[in-house]
Short mmCIF file of C-alpha atoms in Angstrom, two decimals:
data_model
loop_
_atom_site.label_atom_id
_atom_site.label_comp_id
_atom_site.label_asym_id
_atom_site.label_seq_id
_atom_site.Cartn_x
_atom_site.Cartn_y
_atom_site.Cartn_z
CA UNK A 16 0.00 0.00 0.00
CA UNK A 17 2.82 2.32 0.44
CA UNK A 18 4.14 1.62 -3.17
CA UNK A 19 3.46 4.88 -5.73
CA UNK A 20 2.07 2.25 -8.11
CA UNK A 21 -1.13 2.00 -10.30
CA UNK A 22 -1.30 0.02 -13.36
CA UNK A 23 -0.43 2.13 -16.97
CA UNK A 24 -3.81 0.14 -18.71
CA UNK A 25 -6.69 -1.73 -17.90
CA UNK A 26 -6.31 -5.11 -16.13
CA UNK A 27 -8.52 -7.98 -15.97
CA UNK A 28 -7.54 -10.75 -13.42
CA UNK A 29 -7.85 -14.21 -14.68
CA UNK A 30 -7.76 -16.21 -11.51
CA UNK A 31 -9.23 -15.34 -7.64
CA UNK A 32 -10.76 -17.12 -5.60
CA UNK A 33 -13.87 -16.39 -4.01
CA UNK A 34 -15.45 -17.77 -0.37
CA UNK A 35 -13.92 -19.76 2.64
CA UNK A 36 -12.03 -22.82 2.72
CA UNK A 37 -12.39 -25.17 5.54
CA UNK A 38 -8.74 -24.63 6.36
CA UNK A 39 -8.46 -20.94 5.12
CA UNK A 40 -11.02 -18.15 5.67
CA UNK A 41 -11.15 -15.90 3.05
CA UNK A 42 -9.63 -12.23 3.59
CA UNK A 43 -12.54 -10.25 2.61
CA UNK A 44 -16.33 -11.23 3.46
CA UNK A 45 -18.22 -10.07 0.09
CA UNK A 46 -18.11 -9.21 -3.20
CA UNK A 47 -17.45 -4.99 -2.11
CA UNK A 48 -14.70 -6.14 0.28
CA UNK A 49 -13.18 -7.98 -2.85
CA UNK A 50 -13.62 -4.86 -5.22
CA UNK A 51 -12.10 -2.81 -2.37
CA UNK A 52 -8.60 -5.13 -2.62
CA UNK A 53 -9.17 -4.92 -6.50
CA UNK A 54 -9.61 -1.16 -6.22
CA UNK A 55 -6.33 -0.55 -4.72
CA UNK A 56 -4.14 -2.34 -7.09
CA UNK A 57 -5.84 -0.77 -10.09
CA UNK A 58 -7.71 -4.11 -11.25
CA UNK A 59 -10.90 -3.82 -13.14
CA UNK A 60 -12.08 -6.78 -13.66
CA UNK A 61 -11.61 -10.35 -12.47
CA UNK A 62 -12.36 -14.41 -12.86
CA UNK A 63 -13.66 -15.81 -10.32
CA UNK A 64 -14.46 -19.21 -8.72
CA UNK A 65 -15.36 -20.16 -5.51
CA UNK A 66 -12.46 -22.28 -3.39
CA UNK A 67 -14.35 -24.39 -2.79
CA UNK A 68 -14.32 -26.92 -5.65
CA UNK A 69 -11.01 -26.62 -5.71
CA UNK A 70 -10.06 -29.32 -3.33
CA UNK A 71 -13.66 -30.36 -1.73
CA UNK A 72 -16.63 -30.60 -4.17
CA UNK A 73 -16.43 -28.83 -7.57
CA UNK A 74 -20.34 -29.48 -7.44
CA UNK A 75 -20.91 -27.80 -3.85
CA UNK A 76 -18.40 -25.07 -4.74
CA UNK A 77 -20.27 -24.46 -7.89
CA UNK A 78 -23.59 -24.10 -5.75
CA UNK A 79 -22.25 -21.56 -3.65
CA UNK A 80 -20.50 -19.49 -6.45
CA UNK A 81 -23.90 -19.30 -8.36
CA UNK A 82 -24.90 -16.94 -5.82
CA UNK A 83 -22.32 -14.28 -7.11
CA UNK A 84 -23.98 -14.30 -10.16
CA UNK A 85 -26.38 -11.67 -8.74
CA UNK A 86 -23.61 -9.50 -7.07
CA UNK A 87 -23.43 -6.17 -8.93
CA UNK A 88 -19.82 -6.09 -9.94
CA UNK A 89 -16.62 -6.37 -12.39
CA UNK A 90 -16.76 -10.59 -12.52
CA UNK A 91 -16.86 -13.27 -14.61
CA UNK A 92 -17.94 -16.20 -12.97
CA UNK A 93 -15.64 -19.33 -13.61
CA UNK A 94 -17.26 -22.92 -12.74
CA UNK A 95 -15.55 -25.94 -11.82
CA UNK A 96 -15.28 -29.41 -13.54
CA UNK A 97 -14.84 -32.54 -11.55
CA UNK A 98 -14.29 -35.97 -12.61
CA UNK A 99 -17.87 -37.43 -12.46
CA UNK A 100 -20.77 -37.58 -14.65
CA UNK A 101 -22.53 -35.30 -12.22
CA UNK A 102 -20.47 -32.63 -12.33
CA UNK A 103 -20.64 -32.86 -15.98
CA UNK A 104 -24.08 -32.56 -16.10
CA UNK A 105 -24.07 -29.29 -13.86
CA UNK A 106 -21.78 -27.49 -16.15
CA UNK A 107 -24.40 -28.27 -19.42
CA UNK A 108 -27.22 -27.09 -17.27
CA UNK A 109 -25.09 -24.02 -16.68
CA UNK A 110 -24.04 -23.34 -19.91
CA UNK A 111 -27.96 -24.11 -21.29
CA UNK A 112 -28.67 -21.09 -19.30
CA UNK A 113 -25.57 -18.93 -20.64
CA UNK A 114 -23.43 -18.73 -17.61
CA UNK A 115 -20.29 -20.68 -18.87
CA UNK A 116 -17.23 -18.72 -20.34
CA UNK A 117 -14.65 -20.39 -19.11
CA UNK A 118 -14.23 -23.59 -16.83
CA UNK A 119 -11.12 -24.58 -14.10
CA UNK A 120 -9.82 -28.28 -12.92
CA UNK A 121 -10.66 -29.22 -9.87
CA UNK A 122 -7.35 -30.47 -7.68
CA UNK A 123 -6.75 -33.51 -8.89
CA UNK A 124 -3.75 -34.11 -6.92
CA UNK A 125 -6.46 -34.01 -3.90
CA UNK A 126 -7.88 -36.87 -4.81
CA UNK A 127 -5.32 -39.54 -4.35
CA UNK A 128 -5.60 -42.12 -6.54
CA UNK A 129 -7.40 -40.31 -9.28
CA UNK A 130 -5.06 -39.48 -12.59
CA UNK A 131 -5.93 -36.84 -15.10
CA UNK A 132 -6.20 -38.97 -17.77
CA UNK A 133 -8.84 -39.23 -21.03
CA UNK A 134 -10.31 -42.04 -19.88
CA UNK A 135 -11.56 -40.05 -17.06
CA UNK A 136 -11.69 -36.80 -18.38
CA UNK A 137 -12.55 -37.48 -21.58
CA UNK A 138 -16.14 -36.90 -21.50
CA UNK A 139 -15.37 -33.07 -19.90
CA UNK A 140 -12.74 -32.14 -22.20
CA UNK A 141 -14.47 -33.48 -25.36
CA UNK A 142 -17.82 -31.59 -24.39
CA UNK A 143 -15.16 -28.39 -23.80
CA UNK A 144 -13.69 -28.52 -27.26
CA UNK A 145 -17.54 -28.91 -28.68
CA UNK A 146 -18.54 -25.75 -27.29
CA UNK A 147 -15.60 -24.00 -27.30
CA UNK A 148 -15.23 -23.07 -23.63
CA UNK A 149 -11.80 -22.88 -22.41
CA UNK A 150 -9.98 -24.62 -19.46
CA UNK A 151 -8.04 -23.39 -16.53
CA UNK A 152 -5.93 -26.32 -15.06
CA UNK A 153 -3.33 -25.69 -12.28
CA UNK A 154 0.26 -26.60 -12.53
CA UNK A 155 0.90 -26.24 -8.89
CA UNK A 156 -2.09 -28.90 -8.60
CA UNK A 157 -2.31 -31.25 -11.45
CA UNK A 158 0.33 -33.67 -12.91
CA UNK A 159 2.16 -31.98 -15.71
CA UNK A 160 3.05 -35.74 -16.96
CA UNK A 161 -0.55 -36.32 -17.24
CA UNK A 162 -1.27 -33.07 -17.93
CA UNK A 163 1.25 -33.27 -21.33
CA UNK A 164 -0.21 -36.37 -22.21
CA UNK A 165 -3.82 -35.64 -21.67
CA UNK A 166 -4.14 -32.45 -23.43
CA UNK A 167 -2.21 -33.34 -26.85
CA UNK A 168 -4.97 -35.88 -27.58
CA UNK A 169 -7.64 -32.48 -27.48
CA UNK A 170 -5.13 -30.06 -29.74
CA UNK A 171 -8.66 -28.05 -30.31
CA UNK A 172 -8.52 -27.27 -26.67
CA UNK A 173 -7.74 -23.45 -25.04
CA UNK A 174 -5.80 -24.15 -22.00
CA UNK A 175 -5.06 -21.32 -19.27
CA UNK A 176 -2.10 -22.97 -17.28
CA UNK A 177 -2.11 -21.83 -13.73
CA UNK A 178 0.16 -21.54 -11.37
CA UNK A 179 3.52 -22.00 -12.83
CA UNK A 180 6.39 -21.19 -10.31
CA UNK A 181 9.99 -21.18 -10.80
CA UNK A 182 10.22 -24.39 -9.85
CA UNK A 183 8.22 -25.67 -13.18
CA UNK A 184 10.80 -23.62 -15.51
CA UNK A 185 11.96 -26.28 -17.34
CA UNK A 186 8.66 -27.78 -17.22
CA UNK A 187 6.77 -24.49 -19.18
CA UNK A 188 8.53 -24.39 -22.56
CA UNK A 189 7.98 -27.34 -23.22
CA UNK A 190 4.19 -27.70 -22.27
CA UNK A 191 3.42 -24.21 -24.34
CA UNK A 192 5.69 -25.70 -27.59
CA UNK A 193 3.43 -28.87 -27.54
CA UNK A 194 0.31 -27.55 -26.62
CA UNK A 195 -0.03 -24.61 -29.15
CA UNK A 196 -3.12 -23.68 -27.96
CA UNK A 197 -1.97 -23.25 -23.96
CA UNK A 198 -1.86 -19.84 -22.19
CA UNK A 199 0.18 -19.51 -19.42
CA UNK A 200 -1.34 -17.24 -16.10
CA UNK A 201 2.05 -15.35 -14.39
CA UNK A 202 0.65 -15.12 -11.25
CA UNK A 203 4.01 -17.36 -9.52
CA UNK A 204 6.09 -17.06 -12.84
CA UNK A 205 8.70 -15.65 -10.94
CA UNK A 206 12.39 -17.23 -13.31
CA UNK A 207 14.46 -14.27 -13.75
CA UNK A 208 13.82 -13.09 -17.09
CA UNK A 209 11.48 -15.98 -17.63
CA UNK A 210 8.70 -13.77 -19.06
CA UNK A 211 10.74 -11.82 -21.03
CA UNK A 212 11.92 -14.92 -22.69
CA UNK A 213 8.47 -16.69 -23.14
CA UNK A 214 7.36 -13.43 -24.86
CA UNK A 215 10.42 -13.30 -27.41
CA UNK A 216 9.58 -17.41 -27.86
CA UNK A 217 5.45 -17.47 -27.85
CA UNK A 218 5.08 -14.15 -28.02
CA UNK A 219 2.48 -11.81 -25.93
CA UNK A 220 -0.73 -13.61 -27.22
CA UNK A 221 -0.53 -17.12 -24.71
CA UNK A 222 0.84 -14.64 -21.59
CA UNK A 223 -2.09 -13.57 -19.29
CA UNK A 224 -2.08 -11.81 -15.89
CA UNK A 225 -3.44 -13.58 -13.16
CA UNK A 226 -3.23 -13.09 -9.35
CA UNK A 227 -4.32 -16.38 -7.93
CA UNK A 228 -5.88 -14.62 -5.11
CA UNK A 229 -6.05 -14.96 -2.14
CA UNK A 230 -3.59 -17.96 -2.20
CA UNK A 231 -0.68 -15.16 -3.95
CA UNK A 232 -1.33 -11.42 -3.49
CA UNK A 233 -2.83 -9.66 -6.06
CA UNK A 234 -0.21 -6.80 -6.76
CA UNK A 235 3.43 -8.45 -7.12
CA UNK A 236 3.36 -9.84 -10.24
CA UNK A 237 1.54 -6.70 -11.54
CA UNK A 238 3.78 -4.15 -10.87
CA UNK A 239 6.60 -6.71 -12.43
CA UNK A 240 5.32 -6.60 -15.50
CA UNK A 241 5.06 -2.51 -15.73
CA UNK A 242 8.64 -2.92 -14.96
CA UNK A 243 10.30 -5.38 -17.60
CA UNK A 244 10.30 -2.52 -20.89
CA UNK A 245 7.01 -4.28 -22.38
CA UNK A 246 5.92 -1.79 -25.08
CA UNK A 247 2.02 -0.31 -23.89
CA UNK A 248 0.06 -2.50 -26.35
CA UNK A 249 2.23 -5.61 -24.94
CA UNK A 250 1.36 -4.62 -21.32
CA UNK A 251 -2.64 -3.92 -23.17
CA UNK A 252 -2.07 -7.61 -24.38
CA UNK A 253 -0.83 -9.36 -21.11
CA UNK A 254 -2.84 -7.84 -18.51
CA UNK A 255 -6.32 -8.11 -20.17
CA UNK A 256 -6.33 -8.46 -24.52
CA UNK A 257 -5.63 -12.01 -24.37
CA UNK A 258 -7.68 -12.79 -21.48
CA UNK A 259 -11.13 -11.44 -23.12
CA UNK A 260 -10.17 -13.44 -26.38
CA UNK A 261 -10.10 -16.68 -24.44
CA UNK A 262 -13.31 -15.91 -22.98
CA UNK A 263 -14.79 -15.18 -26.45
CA UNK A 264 -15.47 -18.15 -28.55
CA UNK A 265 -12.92 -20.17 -26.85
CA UNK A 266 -9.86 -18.09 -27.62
CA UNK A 267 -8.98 -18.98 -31.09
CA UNK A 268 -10.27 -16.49 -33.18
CA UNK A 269 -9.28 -12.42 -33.14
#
């Protein structure tokens, strides 16, 4: 707060978290408390999913983030995709009623024994590629050997990879040269000169700002990137262009 910061264009947040955890309470109560923390690091807009079905129920966490969708405010609301035929099923009756933009992995390194694989997945991420909805999947939570080999056989898929820290450098070339179609969120991308040399490799178009709030705080990776020479339209690009594409028609077209 004592930082002389504010962001130099418009900034749309691709990843907080929303409600309490059963072993972390959330730092604000409501959707003005979050716009208040969003408010003083210059963001405008954010995606949002409830904590919950992260790590408990994506079904139950689901429930309780459909109550956002009456909150007057800067959000789009992100649901979450678990492994069952249930969960499944709540996503179509949420997208029949035009709620789904994008959708986010549950933790599947929560749930012991249970691989991200297509012959578990495949039902989800087929039903994904048909209606062009893309998918945030963590890196800090999901396999990135099953994540490699899942993904390549759905190369019509927009991934949002979440989550990457320094100790997955080696791991995000290689993921983003194979999967063409992957965006990675910068929100832990913290190799030195890492972004600047994803940008001159991929370009600007697969880099998105995210916070992954309130697990990370929402400004440091922010004021980073207003301080690594990006021309304005990159910084445009980074911190919101690319994010509304993905949202739009599942991120392939312009």
């Amino acid at each position: 707060e004592n930082l002389n910061f504010r962001p130099l264009v418009r900034v749309f947040d691709a990843n907080i978290g929303v409600g309490h955890r059963h072993d972390r309470p959330a730092p604000f109560q409501d959707a003005d408390g979050l716009i208040k923390v969003m408010h003083q690091h210059g963001v405008d807009q954010a995606v949002i999913y409830h904590v919950q079905g992260e790590s408990i129920s994506a079904i139950e966490g689901n429930l309780a983030l459909s109550s956002w969708a009456n909150v007057e405010g800067p959000f789009s609301l992100q649901w979450t995709a678990g492994p069952d035929e249930d969960s499944l099923r709540q996503l179509q009756a949420f997208n029949q009623a035009g709620q789904v933009r994008s959708v986010r992995l549950h933790d599947t390194e929560s749930s012991g024994e249970l691989p991200f694989v297509d012959w578990i997945y495949g039902d989800l991420l087929s039903w994904l590629c048909k209606e062009q909805i893309p998918l945030w999947i963590s890196l800090a939570n999901t396999s990135p050997v099953e994540m490699m080999a899942t993904l390549r056989h759905f190369p019509e898929l927009v991934t949002i990879i979440l989550g990457a820290h320094y100790t997955h450098a080696h791991l995000v070339r290689p993921l983003m040269k194979h999967l063409p179609l992957a965006h990675l969120e910068l929100s832990r991308y913290e190799v030195l000169g890492g972004v600047e040399a994803l940008k001159k490799e991929f370009g600007v178009r697969r880099l998105i700002y995210g916070s992954f709030y309130p697990r990370y705080e929402m400004g440091p990776i922010l004021y980073y990137l207003h301080n690594i020479r990006f021309k304005e339209e990159e910084l445009s690009a980074i911190c919101g262009d690319n994010l509304e594409r993905v949202l739009k028609n599942g991120g392939k077209g312009d």
